[in-house]
Amino acid sequence: MLAKEDQVKPPREREKKRKNHGNVGNDGGNKKKRESSTTPGGREKMRLDALSVGYFRRVGERLGEGFEDDEERAMFVENVLSEVKGKASLVAMDRTGSITLQNLLALSSLDQVGEVLSELEGESGLKTVSCDRCGGHIVESAIRQMSRWQESERPSTSEEEEEEVAGLLETQVLSLSLVVRENCAEFIKHPHGSHVVRTLLHVLVGCLGPPRSESKPGSKADRNLAPQVIDFEIPSSFWYEMKDLTDTLMDNVNMSVTDAVASAVFQTMLTVCHRKRPILCKQLLKRTMAYLSSRSAAPGVSPLLVFLKDQASSHLIEAIIQLSHKPLLRDLYKNHLKGQLVDLALHPIANFPIQRLTAASAKYKFFPKLFDELVQGLEAIMAAGHMGVIVQLAESCAENETRQVEMMRSLLSAFHCAEPGTRHTSCLPLFLSLLTYDVYYHADAAEGSAVTEVPLSSICYHGSRLVQALAKFKERSLLLSSLRTLTPDDLLTMASHPSGSHVLQALITTASDKGRGKILKRLEGQFVKMACSRLGSRVLEAVWNSATLSQKQSIAQELVPSVNQLRSDQFARHVCAKFALSHFIHRRAHWQEIQTGESKKRKLFSDILD
């Protein structure tokens, strides 16, 4: 342990062994000249000296190596925190120091975290640190440790003793909330301070999402992972403090419609309250809607129509729509948006709240009225390129189980394949490519004349989403008929396409055994190519799971001659294992037994889930 502790010596110990440092030293008696800069306000902003920056960089590297036991970790954390004392603000507002201190706080006890916050409050003030680019991360990380309250501190202690253990950190969180309430307008508009307020709102209700990462928002890693939210117990004082903080925020609700940063704070407030404080959330929603509805506008025009077209306030209204209960949604549609839906759906910003309204209304009885109004502008909305509205309308029809026939009829008309009836079988490639019949086939074909076959090539994301929604309709015979008219090469193109593969999988797996058999008949000769495709192999596995025993035998029979090729392919080898092709070749009876048992088991579980 001693050897490892020597690897990260405090700056003052290394100072004694080095010569000619000039004016680089430590606060503990050695002379040192800190680097400084000037803030926009003209005041000098102190910086952490280079020696300390190097020390905290080495601390960060040591933390990454891990510890042999809890005792070693506790001693290391205590030693480093002793070096933070007296200069916590400088460490917090330095990039290197901030990153290291964040990692250290996660290993510290709640008392130690509370002491760090107490030092920050005494040195520079929580407001200054919270509104700093690096310091804000420290404040967030510190208050996030409240999720460990009642978790690991002395399991045999009573509830009163547990409250005393977390008392210092609890007090500091309440102090931070008081600072936020006293400087609410500055905090919620500040690009860094607003994040502290949003984390504080999470902590006060007892739920936390993943911490802010250093990567850019919207990166590929962030898009592929759904945020995990954890709930935890909170002290009773937080319950009352949350009410006070939301009241203060509502006093500044005017900023939520003019400032994008402040709008994000209000969205967070409504979201966390909806999760943990539903009664409070309803009150906040009513108050917010009352404010938005009371603003002055042209006579006879709802002010919400203006807010829906604004970049900042439209996001807030989206959140309100997603979290609202039935009476509020019905009032929103009836008194503010009725008769305006098509115009809003055509607007580059307002179309997004309309998508949320369409989704939220799917479970209520007023959805058919909303549908009847929107469907009138279906072709215009498509021409504007706002396919999100069309896709959501189809998904809501599938959920509400009404207006499905009307939706399909309107889509056929919009894609110019409603008349004559022979064009119906062309609907699938048109929907997938989002092209009208005339454009897709490059001609204005006369009624009844033959049309040159066009290979399926253009499949787009929204087209895929649209067909997946239509596949959930009760009546999907048109889609299946159109699918069966595609050539084997077109079906392979769909199976190997990032968007098309989801469509093919949805249509085949939801078809009846007879309908699935017809599609698989069209796919004969393509199974080996599908198995060797990254996306096609997944489609083939999904089809296998829903196939009958005779259909599985047909697929396996086609794959067996190419089994050596399949075993050497990075994707197809998984298909080989899942389909048990070795058993199929050498122990056919045993293979049939296994597949029959799996089919029965899958059917049993699907019946239970249904």
Coordinates of C-alpha atoms in Angstrom, one line a residue:
M1 CA 0.0 0.0 0.0
L2 CA 2.8 2.4 0.9
A3 CA 4.5 1.9 -2.4
K4 CA 1.3 2.8 -4.2
E5 CA 0.7 5.9 -2.1
D6 CA 4.1 7.1 -2.9
Q7 CA 3.2 7.1 -6.6
V8 CA 1.0 10.1 -6.0
K9 CA 2.8 12.4 -3.6
P10 CA 1.1 15.7 -2.6
P11 CA 2.7 18.8 -4.2
R12 CA 4.2 20.0 -1.0
E13 CA 6.2 16.7 -0.5
R14 CA 7.6 16.8 -4.0
E15 CA 8.4 20.5 -3.6
K16 CA 11.1 19.7 -1.0
K17 CA 12.9 17.3 -3.4
R18 CA 13.0 19.6 -6.4
K19 CA 15.3 22.6 -6.9
N20 CA 15.0 25.9 -8.7
H21 CA 11.2 26.0 -8.6
G22 CA 11.3 29.7 -8.3
N23 CA 7.8 30.9 -7.3
V24 CA 6.0 27.5 -7.8
G25 CA 4.9 26.1 -4.4
N26 CA 1.9 25.2 -2.3
D27 CA -0.7 27.1 -0.2
G28 CA 0.6 25.4 2.9
G29 CA 3.4 28.0 3.5
N30 CA 5.4 27.7 0.3
K31 CA 5.4 30.7 -2.0
K32 CA 3.5 30.2 -5.3
K33 CA 2.3 32.3 -8.1
R34 CA -1.0 31.1 -9.6
E35 CA -1.8 31.6 -13.2
S36 CA -4.6 34.1 -13.5
S37 CA -6.9 35.5 -16.2
T38 CA -9.5 38.2 -16.4
T39 CA -13.2 37.5 -16.4
P40 CA -15.6 39.4 -18.6
G41 CA -16.6 41.4 -15.6
G42 CA -13.0 42.7 -15.2
R43 CA -12.3 40.6 -12.0
E44 CA -9.2 38.4 -11.9
K45 CA -10.0 34.7 -12.0
M46 CA -7.6 32.5 -10.1
R47 CA -6.3 29.4 -11.7
L48 CA -4.8 26.2 -10.2
D49 CA -1.0 26.2 -10.4
A50 CA 0.8 23.8 -12.8
L51 CA 2.3 21.7 -10.0
S52 CA -1.2 20.9 -8.5
V53 CA -2.6 20.2 -12.0
G54 CA 0.1 17.6 -12.5
Y55 CA -0.7 16.1 -9.1
F56 CA -4.4 15.7 -9.8
R57 CA -3.6 14.3 -13.2
R58 CA -1.6 11.6 -11.5
V59 CA -4.4 11.1 -9.0
G60 CA -6.8 10.5 -11.9
E61 CA -4.4 7.9 -13.4
R62 CA -4.1 6.2 -10.0
L63 CA -7.9 6.0 -9.7
G64 CA -8.1 4.3 -13.0
E65 CA -5.9 1.5 -11.7
G66 CA -8.3 0.5 -9.0
F67 CA -7.7 -0.6 -5.4
E68 CA -7.0 -4.0 -3.8
D69 CA -9.5 -3.4 -0.9
D70 CA -11.8 -0.9 0.6
E71 CA -9.3 0.2 3.3
E72 CA -6.7 1.1 0.7
R73 CA -9.3 3.1 -1.3
A74 CA -10.6 4.9 1.8
M75 CA -7.1 5.9 2.8
F76 CA -6.3 7.1 -0.7
V77 CA -9.5 9.2 -0.9
E78 CA -8.9 10.8 2.5
N79 CA -5.3 11.7 1.6
V80 CA -6.3 13.3 -1.7
L81 CA -9.3 15.2 -0.2
S82 CA -6.9 16.6 2.4
E83 CA -5.0 18.2 -0.5
V84 CA -8.2 19.6 -1.8
K85 CA -9.0 21.5 1.4
G86 CA -8.3 25.2 1.1
K87 CA -8.5 25.3 -2.6
A88 CA -11.6 23.3 -3.5
S89 CA -12.9 26.0 -5.8
L90 CA -9.7 26.2 -7.8
V91 CA -9.6 22.4 -8.2
A92 CA -13.3 22.3 -9.2
M93 CA -12.9 25.0 -11.8
D94 CA -9.8 23.5 -13.4
R95 CA -10.4 21.0 -16.2
T96 CA -8.0 18.3 -14.9
G97 CA -8.9 18.9 -11.3
S98 CA -12.6 18.7 -12.1
I99 CA -12.4 15.4 -13.9
T100 CA -10.4 13.9 -11.1
L101 CA -12.6 15.2 -8.3
Q102 CA -15.7 13.9 -10.0
N103 CA -14.2 10.4 -10.0
L104 CA -13.1 10.9 -6.4
L105 CA -16.5 12.0 -5.1
A106 CA -18.1 8.7 -6.3
L107 CA -15.7 6.8 -4.0
S108 CA -16.1 9.2 -1.0
S109 CA -18.4 8.9 1.9
L110 CA -21.5 11.1 2.1
D111 CA -19.8 13.2 4.9
Q112 CA -16.7 13.8 2.7
V113 CA -18.9 14.8 -0.2
G114 CA -20.8 17.2 2.1
E115 CA -17.5 18.7 3.3
V116 CA -16.4 19.4 -0.3
L117 CA -19.7 21.2 -1.0
S118 CA -19.3 23.1 2.2
E119 CA -15.8 24.3 1.2
L120 CA -17.1 25.3 -2.2
E121 CA -19.9 27.3 -0.6
G122 CA -17.4 29.0 1.8
E123 CA -14.7 29.8 -0.7
S124 CA -16.3 31.1 -3.9
G125 CA -20.0 30.5 -3.3
L126 CA -22.1 27.8 -4.9
K127 CA -23.4 30.1 -7.5
T128 CA -20.0 30.9 -8.9
V129 CA -18.9 27.3 -9.0
S130 CA -22.2 26.0 -10.4
C131 CA -22.1 28.5 -13.3
D132 CA -18.5 27.5 -14.2
R133 CA -17.9 25.2 -17.1
C134 CA -15.9 22.7 -15.0
G135 CA -17.3 23.6 -11.5
G136 CA -20.8 22.8 -12.5
H137 CA -19.9 19.2 -13.1
I138 CA -18.5 19.0 -9.6
V139 CA -21.6 20.3 -8.0
E140 CA -23.7 17.9 -10.1
S141 CA -21.6 15.0 -9.2
A142 CA -21.7 15.9 -5.5
I143 CA -25.4 16.2 -5.2
R144 CA -25.9 13.0 -7.3
Q145 CA -24.3 11.1 -4.4
M146 CA -27.5 11.5 -2.5
S147 CA -28.7 8.4 -4.3
R148 CA -26.5 6.5 -1.8
W149 CA -28.5 7.8 1.1
Q150 CA -29.7 4.9 3.3
E151 CA -27.7 2.5 1.0
S152 CA -24.4 1.5 2.6
E153 CA -23.9 3.5 5.8
R154 CA -23.9 1.3 8.9
P155 CA -26.6 -1.3 8.1
S156 CA -27.3 -1.9 11.9
T157 CA -28.0 1.8 12.7
S158 CA -31.5 3.2 13.2
E159 CA -33.2 5.6 10.9
E160 CA -32.3 8.6 13.0
E161 CA -28.6 7.7 12.9
E162 CA -28.8 7.2 9.1
E163 CA -30.2 10.7 8.8
E164 CA -27.3 12.1 10.8
V165 CA -24.8 10.3 8.6
A166 CA -26.2 12.0 5.5
G167 CA -27.0 15.2 7.4
L168 CA -24.1 17.3 6.1
L169 CA -24.7 16.4 2.4
E170 CA -28.5 16.8 2.8
T171 CA -27.9 20.3 4.3
Q172 CA -25.6 21.3 1.5
V173 CA -28.2 20.1 -1.1
L174 CA -30.8 22.3 0.6
S175 CA -28.3 25.2 0.7
L176 CA -27.8 24.8 -3.0
S177 CA -31.5 24.8 -3.6
L178 CA -31.8 28.0 -1.6
V179 CA -29.1 29.6 -3.7
V180 CA -30.9 28.6 -6.8
R181 CA -34.2 30.0 -5.6
E182 CA -32.5 33.3 -4.7
N183 CA -30.9 33.6 -8.1
C184 CA -33.4 31.6 -10.2
A185 CA -33.5 33.8 -13.3
E186 CA -29.7 33.8 -13.6
F187 CA -29.4 30.0 -13.0
I188 CA -32.0 28.8 -15.5
K189 CA -30.7 30.9 -18.3
H190 CA -27.0 30.1 -17.7
P191 CA -25.6 27.4 -20.1
H192 CA -23.8 25.7 -17.2
G193 CA -25.8 26.7 -14.2
S194 CA -29.0 25.4 -15.8
H195 CA -27.6 21.8 -15.8
V196 CA -27.0 22.1 -12.1
V197 CA -30.7 23.1 -11.6
R198 CA -31.8 20.2 -13.7
T199 CA -29.7 17.7 -11.7
L200 CA -31.0 19.3 -8.5
L201 CA -34.6 18.7 -9.6
H202 CA -33.8 15.0 -10.2
V203 CA -32.2 14.7 -6.8
L204 CA -35.0 16.5 -4.9
V205 CA -37.6 14.0 -6.2
G206 CA -35.4 11.0 -5.9
C207 CA -34.6 9.8 -9.4
L208 CA -31.4 10.0 -11.5
G209 CA -30.5 9.5 -15.1
P210 CA -27.0 8.8 -16.4
P211 CA -24.5 11.6 -15.7
R212 CA -23.5 14.1 -18.4
S213 CA -20.6 12.6 -20.4
E214 CA -17.7 14.4 -21.9
S215 CA -18.8 13.2 -25.4
K216 CA -20.7 15.5 -27.7
P217 CA -24.5 15.1 -27.2
G218 CA -26.2 13.2 -30.0
S219 CA -23.2 11.0 -30.6
K220 CA -23.8 7.5 -32.0
A221 CA -23.2 5.9 -28.6
D222 CA -25.8 8.1 -27.0
R223 CA -28.4 7.4 -29.7
N224 CA -28.1 3.6 -29.4
L225 CA -28.5 3.5 -25.6
A226 CA -31.8 4.3 -23.8
P227 CA -31.1 6.4 -20.7
Q228 CA -31.5 4.3 -17.5
V229 CA -33.3 6.1 -14.7
I230 CA -32.9 4.9 -11.1
D231 CA -35.2 5.8 -8.2
F232 CA -34.0 6.2 -4.6
E233 CA -35.2 7.2 -1.2
I234 CA -34.9 10.9 -0.2
P235 CA -35.1 12.8 3.1
S236 CA -38.5 14.3 4.0
S237 CA -36.9 17.7 3.8
F238 CA -36.5 17.3 0.0
W239 CA -40.2 16.7 -0.4
Y240 CA -41.0 20.2 0.9
E241 CA -38.0 21.9 -0.8
M242 CA -39.1 20.5 -4.2
K243 CA -42.4 22.3 -3.8
D244 CA -40.7 25.6 -2.9
L245 CA -38.3 25.3 -5.8
T246 CA -41.1 24.6 -8.3
D247 CA -43.0 27.6 -7.0
T248 CA -40.0 29.8 -7.6
L249 CA -39.5 28.4 -11.1
M250 CA -43.1 29.0 -11.9
D251 CA -42.7 32.6 -10.9
N252 CA -40.2 32.8 -13.8
V253 CA -42.3 30.8 -16.3
N254 CA -42.1 33.6 -18.8
M255 CA -38.5 32.7 -19.5
S256 CA -39.5 29.2 -20.6
V257 CA -41.1 30.6 -23.8
T258 CA -38.3 33.0 -24.7
D259 CA -35.1 31.2 -23.7
A260 CA -34.1 27.7 -25.0
V261 CA -31.9 27.0 -22.0
A262 CA -34.6 27.9 -19.5
S263 CA -37.1 25.9 -21.5
A264 CA -35.0 22.8 -21.0
V265 CA -35.1 23.4 -17.2
F266 CA -38.9 23.6 -17.2
Q267 CA -39.1 20.4 -19.3
T268 CA -37.0 18.6 -16.8
M269 CA -39.2 19.9 -13.9
L270 CA -42.3 18.5 -15.6
T271 CA -40.7 15.2 -16.5
V272 CA -39.3 14.4 -13.0
C273 CA -42.5 15.4 -11.3
H274 CA -44.5 13.3 -13.7
R275 CA -42.4 10.3 -12.7
K276 CA -42.3 10.9 -8.9
R277 CA -44.8 13.6 -8.0
P278 CA -47.9 13.1 -10.3
I279 CA -50.2 15.4 -8.3
L280 CA -47.6 18.2 -8.3
C281 CA -47.1 17.6 -12.0
K282 CA -50.8 18.1 -12.8
Q283 CA -50.7 21.4 -10.9
L284 CA -47.6 22.5 -12.8
L285 CA -49.1 21.5 -16.2
K286 CA -52.3 23.5 -15.5
R287 CA -50.3 26.6 -14.3
T288 CA -48.0 26.4 -17.4
M289 CA -50.9 26.0 -19.8
A290 CA -52.8 28.8 -18.1
Y291 CA -49.8 31.1 -18.5
L292 CA -49.3 30.2 -22.2
S293 CA -53.0 30.6 -22.9
S294 CA -53.2 34.0 -21.2
R295 CA -50.7 35.8 -23.4
S296 CA -52.0 38.4 -25.8
A297 CA -52.6 37.4 -29.4
A298 CA -54.7 38.6 -32.4
P299 CA -58.4 38.6 -31.6
G300 CA -59.9 35.1 -32.1
V301 CA -56.5 33.5 -32.4
S302 CA -55.0 31.3 -29.7
P303 CA -51.6 32.5 -28.4
L304 CA -50.5 28.8 -28.4
L305 CA -50.4 29.0 -32.2
V306 CA -47.6 31.5 -31.9
F307 CA -45.7 29.5 -29.3
L308 CA -46.0 26.3 -31.3
K309 CA -44.0 27.9 -34.1
D310 CA -41.2 29.1 -31.8
Q311 CA -38.0 27.1 -31.5
A312 CA -37.8 27.4 -27.7
S313 CA -41.4 27.3 -26.6
S314 CA -42.4 24.5 -29.0
H315 CA -40.1 22.0 -27.1
L316 CA -41.9 23.0 -23.8
I317 CA -45.3 22.4 -25.4
E318 CA -44.1 19.0 -26.7
A319 CA -43.3 18.0 -23.1
I320 CA -46.6 19.3 -21.9
I321 CA -48.5 17.3 -24.5
Q322 CA -46.5 14.1 -23.7
L323 CA -47.2 14.4 -19.9
S324 CA -50.7 15.8 -19.9
H325 CA -53.8 13.9 -18.8
K326 CA -57.0 13.5 -20.8
P327 CA -58.9 16.7 -19.8
L328 CA -55.9 18.9 -20.6
L329 CA -55.2 17.3 -23.9
R330 CA -58.9 17.5 -24.9
D331 CA -59.0 21.2 -23.9
L332 CA -55.8 21.9 -25.9
Y333 CA -57.3 20.4 -29.0
K334 CA -60.8 21.7 -28.7
N335 CA -60.0 25.3 -27.6
H336 CA -56.7 26.0 -29.2
L337 CA -55.8 23.7 -32.1
K338 CA -59.0 22.6 -33.7
G339 CA -59.1 23.7 -37.3
Q340 CA -55.4 24.5 -37.4
L341 CA -53.8 21.1 -37.4
V342 CA -53.0 20.9 -41.1
D343 CA -51.4 24.4 -41.1
L344 CA -49.4 23.5 -38.1
A345 CA -48.4 20.1 -39.6
L346 CA -47.0 22.0 -42.6
H347 CA -44.9 24.3 -40.4
P348 CA -41.2 23.4 -40.1
I349 CA -41.3 23.7 -36.3
A350 CA -44.9 23.2 -35.2
N351 CA -45.2 19.8 -37.0
F352 CA -43.2 18.2 -34.1
P353 CA -45.7 19.1 -31.4
I354 CA -48.5 17.9 -33.7
Q355 CA -46.7 14.5 -33.9
R356 CA -46.7 14.4 -30.1
L357 CA -50.4 15.3 -29.9
T358 CA -51.3 12.6 -32.5
A359 CA -49.4 10.1 -30.4
A360 CA -50.9 11.2 -27.1
S361 CA -54.5 11.2 -28.4
A362 CA -54.3 7.7 -29.7
K363 CA -55.7 6.2 -26.5
Y364 CA -58.6 8.7 -26.3
K365 CA -62.0 9.0 -28.0
F366 CA -61.3 12.3 -29.6
F367 CA -58.6 10.8 -31.8
P368 CA -61.0 10.1 -34.8
K369 CA -61.8 13.9 -34.9
L370 CA -58.1 14.7 -34.9
F371 CA -57.6 12.1 -37.6
D372 CA -60.4 13.4 -39.8
E373 CA -58.9 16.9 -39.7
L374 CA -55.3 15.9 -40.4
V375 CA -56.0 13.4 -43.2
Q376 CA -57.5 16.1 -45.3
G377 CA -54.0 17.6 -45.8
L378 CA -52.2 14.2 -46.1
E379 CA -50.8 14.9 -49.6
A380 CA -49.7 18.4 -48.7
I381 CA -48.0 17.3 -45.6
M382 CA -46.1 14.6 -47.6
A383 CA -45.2 17.2 -50.2
A384 CA -43.7 19.4 -47.4
G385 CA -41.5 16.4 -46.4
H386 CA -43.0 16.2 -42.9
M387 CA -43.2 12.4 -43.0
G388 CA -43.0 12.1 -39.2
V389 CA -46.6 13.4 -39.0
I390 CA -47.8 10.8 -41.5
V391 CA -45.9 7.9 -39.8
Q392 CA -47.3 9.0 -36.4
L393 CA -50.8 9.2 -37.8
A394 CA -50.5 5.6 -39.0
E395 CA -49.1 4.4 -35.7
S396 CA -51.9 6.0 -33.8
C397 CA -54.5 4.4 -36.1
A398 CA -52.9 1.0 -35.3
E399 CA -53.1 1.8 -31.6
N400 CA -56.6 3.2 -31.6
E401 CA -57.9 0.5 -33.9
T402 CA -60.1 3.1 -35.7
R403 CA -59.8 4.9 -39.1
Q404 CA -57.5 2.2 -40.5
V405 CA -59.4 1.7 -43.7
E406 CA -59.6 5.5 -44.2
M407 CA -55.9 5.8 -43.6
M408 CA -55.0 3.1 -46.1
R409 CA -57.4 4.6 -48.7
S410 CA -55.9 8.1 -48.2
L411 CA -52.4 6.8 -48.6
L412 CA -53.3 5.0 -51.9
S413 CA -54.8 8.2 -53.2
A414 CA -51.8 10.3 -52.1
F415 CA -49.4 7.9 -53.8
H416 CA -51.6 7.9 -57.0
C417 CA -52.2 4.1 -56.9
A418 CA -55.8 4.1 -55.8
E419 CA -57.2 3.9 -59.3
P420 CA -57.2 1.7 -61.3
G421 CA -57.3 -1.2 -58.9
T422 CA -54.5 -3.0 -60.6
R423 CA -52.1 -0.4 -59.2
H424 CA -52.8 -1.6 -55.6
T425 CA -50.2 -4.3 -55.9
S426 CA -47.6 -1.6 -56.4
C427 CA -48.3 0.1 -53.1
L428 CA -45.4 -1.5 -51.1
P429 CA -42.4 -0.2 -53.2
L430 CA -44.2 3.2 -53.4
F431 CA -44.6 3.4 -49.6
L432 CA -41.0 2.2 -49.0
S433 CA -39.5 4.8 -51.4
L434 CA -42.0 7.6 -50.6
L435 CA -42.5 8.1 -54.4
T436 CA -45.8 8.4 -56.2
Y437 CA -46.8 5.8 -58.8
D438 CA -46.0 8.2 -61.7
V439 CA -42.6 9.1 -60.4
Y440 CA -41.6 5.6 -59.4
Y441 CA -42.4 4.1 -62.8
H442 CA -41.1 7.2 -64.8
A443 CA -44.2 7.6 -66.8
D444 CA -47.8 8.7 -66.8
A445 CA -49.1 5.4 -67.9
A446 CA -52.5 5.3 -69.4
E447 CA -55.2 3.4 -67.6
G448 CA -54.9 -0.4 -68.1
S449 CA -51.5 -0.1 -70.0
A450 CA -48.6 -2.3 -69.0
V451 CA -45.9 -0.7 -66.9
T452 CA -42.2 -1.6 -67.1
E453 CA -41.0 -3.4 -64.0
V454 CA -38.7 -1.3 -61.9
P455 CA -36.2 -3.0 -59.5
L456 CA -36.6 -2.1 -55.8
S457 CA -33.7 0.3 -55.1
S458 CA -34.8 3.3 -53.0
I459 CA -35.9 2.4 -49.5
C460 CA -36.0 5.3 -47.0
Y461 CA -36.3 5.4 -43.2
H462 CA -39.7 7.0 -43.0
G463 CA -41.0 4.7 -45.7
S464 CA -39.9 1.8 -43.6
R465 CA -41.5 3.2 -40.5
L466 CA -44.8 3.8 -42.4
V467 CA -45.0 0.3 -43.6
Q468 CA -44.2 -1.1 -40.2
A469 CA -47.1 0.9 -38.8
L470 CA -49.4 -0.3 -41.5
A471 CA -48.3 -3.9 -40.8
K472 CA -50.1 -3.6 -37.4
F473 CA -53.4 -2.8 -39.0
K474 CA -56.2 -5.5 -38.8
E475 CA -56.5 -5.6 -42.6
R476 CA -53.1 -5.8 -44.3
S477 CA -53.9 -7.9 -47.3
L478 CA -52.9 -5.2 -49.7
L479 CA -49.4 -5.1 -48.3
L480 CA -49.0 -8.8 -48.4
S481 CA -50.3 -9.0 -51.9
S482 CA -47.9 -6.3 -53.0
L483 CA -45.0 -8.1 -51.2
R484 CA -45.8 -11.3 -53.1
T485 CA -45.5 -9.5 -56.4
L486 CA -41.9 -8.5 -55.7
T487 CA -39.1 -10.5 -57.4
P488 CA -36.7 -12.7 -55.3
D489 CA -34.0 -10.1 -56.0
D490 CA -36.2 -7.3 -54.6
L491 CA -36.9 -9.4 -51.5
L492 CA -33.2 -9.9 -51.0
T493 CA -32.6 -6.2 -51.4
M494 CA -35.2 -5.6 -48.7
A495 CA -33.7 -8.2 -46.4
S496 CA -30.2 -6.7 -46.7
H497 CA -31.3 -3.0 -46.3
P498 CA -31.0 -1.3 -42.9
S499 CA -34.6 0.0 -43.2
G500 CA -36.1 -2.6 -45.5
S501 CA -35.1 -5.5 -43.3
H502 CA -37.4 -4.4 -40.5
V503 CA -40.3 -4.2 -43.0
L504 CA -39.7 -7.7 -44.4
Q505 CA -39.4 -9.1 -40.9
A506 CA -42.6 -7.5 -39.7
L507 CA -44.6 -8.6 -42.7
I508 CA -43.4 -12.2 -42.7
T509 CA -43.6 -12.8 -38.9
T510 CA -47.1 -11.4 -38.6
A511 CA -48.5 -13.2 -41.6
S512 CA -50.6 -16.4 -41.2
D513 CA -48.9 -19.7 -41.8
K514 CA -50.3 -19.9 -45.3
G515 CA -49.4 -16.3 -46.2
R516 CA -45.9 -16.8 -44.8
G517 CA -45.5 -19.9 -46.9
K518 CA -46.3 -18.0 -50.0
I519 CA -43.6 -15.4 -49.2
L520 CA -41.0 -18.0 -48.4
K521 CA -41.8 -19.6 -51.7
R522 CA -40.8 -16.4 -53.4
L523 CA -37.6 -16.3 -51.4
E524 CA -36.4 -19.7 -52.4
G525 CA -32.9 -19.5 -53.8
Q526 CA -32.1 -16.5 -51.7
F527 CA -31.7 -18.1 -48.2
V528 CA -27.9 -18.6 -48.5
K529 CA -27.3 -15.0 -49.6
M530 CA -29.6 -13.8 -46.7
A531 CA -27.7 -16.0 -44.2
C532 CA -24.4 -14.4 -45.3
S533 CA -25.7 -10.9 -44.9
R534 CA -25.4 -9.0 -41.6
L535 CA -29.0 -7.8 -41.8
G536 CA -30.4 -10.6 -43.8
S537 CA -29.2 -13.2 -41.3
R538 CA -31.3 -11.5 -38.6
V539 CA -34.4 -11.5 -40.8
L540 CA -33.8 -15.2 -41.5
E541 CA -33.5 -16.0 -37.8
A542 CA -36.7 -14.0 -37.0
V543 CA -38.6 -15.9 -39.8
W544 CA -37.3 -19.2 -38.5
N545 CA -38.7 -18.4 -35.0
S546 CA -42.2 -17.9 -36.5
A547 CA -42.1 -20.7 -39.2
T548 CA -43.9 -24.0 -39.1
L549 CA -41.9 -27.3 -39.1
S550 CA -42.4 -27.9 -42.8
Q551 CA -41.3 -24.3 -43.6
K552 CA -38.1 -24.8 -41.4
Q553 CA -37.4 -28.0 -43.3
S554 CA -37.6 -26.2 -46.6
I555 CA -35.2 -23.5 -45.4
A556 CA -32.8 -26.0 -44.0
Q557 CA -32.9 -28.2 -47.1
E558 CA -31.8 -25.2 -49.2
L559 CA -29.0 -24.2 -46.8
V560 CA -27.5 -27.7 -46.3
P561 CA -25.6 -27.9 -49.7
S562 CA -23.8 -24.7 -48.8
V563 CA -23.1 -25.6 -45.1
N564 CA -19.3 -25.3 -45.5
Q565 CA -19.6 -21.8 -46.9
L566 CA -22.0 -20.9 -44.1
R567 CA -19.7 -22.2 -41.4
S568 CA -16.9 -20.0 -42.7
D569 CA -19.0 -16.8 -42.9
Q570 CA -19.0 -14.4 -39.9
F571 CA -22.8 -14.0 -40.0
A572 CA -24.0 -17.3 -41.5
R573 CA -22.1 -19.4 -38.8
H574 CA -24.6 -18.1 -36.2
V575 CA -27.5 -19.2 -38.5
C576 CA -25.9 -22.7 -38.8
A577 CA -25.8 -23.1 -35.1
K578 CA -29.3 -21.7 -34.4
F579 CA -30.8 -23.9 -37.2
A580 CA -28.9 -27.0 -36.0
L581 CA -27.9 -27.9 -39.5
S582 CA -25.5 -30.6 -38.3
H583 CA -28.4 -32.3 -36.6
F584 CA -30.5 -31.9 -39.7
I585 CA -27.9 -33.6 -41.9
H586 CA -26.9 -36.5 -39.5
R587 CA -29.8 -36.9 -37.1
R588 CA -33.0 -35.8 -38.9
A589 CA -35.4 -37.4 -36.4
H590 CA -33.7 -35.8 -33.4
W591 CA -33.7 -32.4 -35.2
Q592 CA -37.5 -32.7 -35.8
E593 CA -38.0 -33.5 -32.2
I594 CA -36.1 -30.4 -31.1
Q595 CA -37.8 -28.1 -33.5
T596 CA -41.3 -29.4 -32.6
G597 CA -40.5 -28.9 -28.9
E598 CA -39.3 -25.3 -29.5
S599 CA -42.4 -24.5 -31.6
K600 CA -44.7 -25.7 -28.8
K601 CA -42.7 -23.9 -26.2
R602 CA -42.8 -20.7 -28.2
K603 CA -46.5 -21.0 -28.9
L604 CA -47.2 -21.6 -25.2
F605 CA -45.3 -18.5 -24.1
S606 CA -46.9 -16.3 -26.8
D607 CA -50.3 -17.4 -25.6
I608 CA -49.4 -16.5 -22.1
L609 CA -48.1 -13.1 -23.1
D610 CA -51.1 -12.4 -25.3

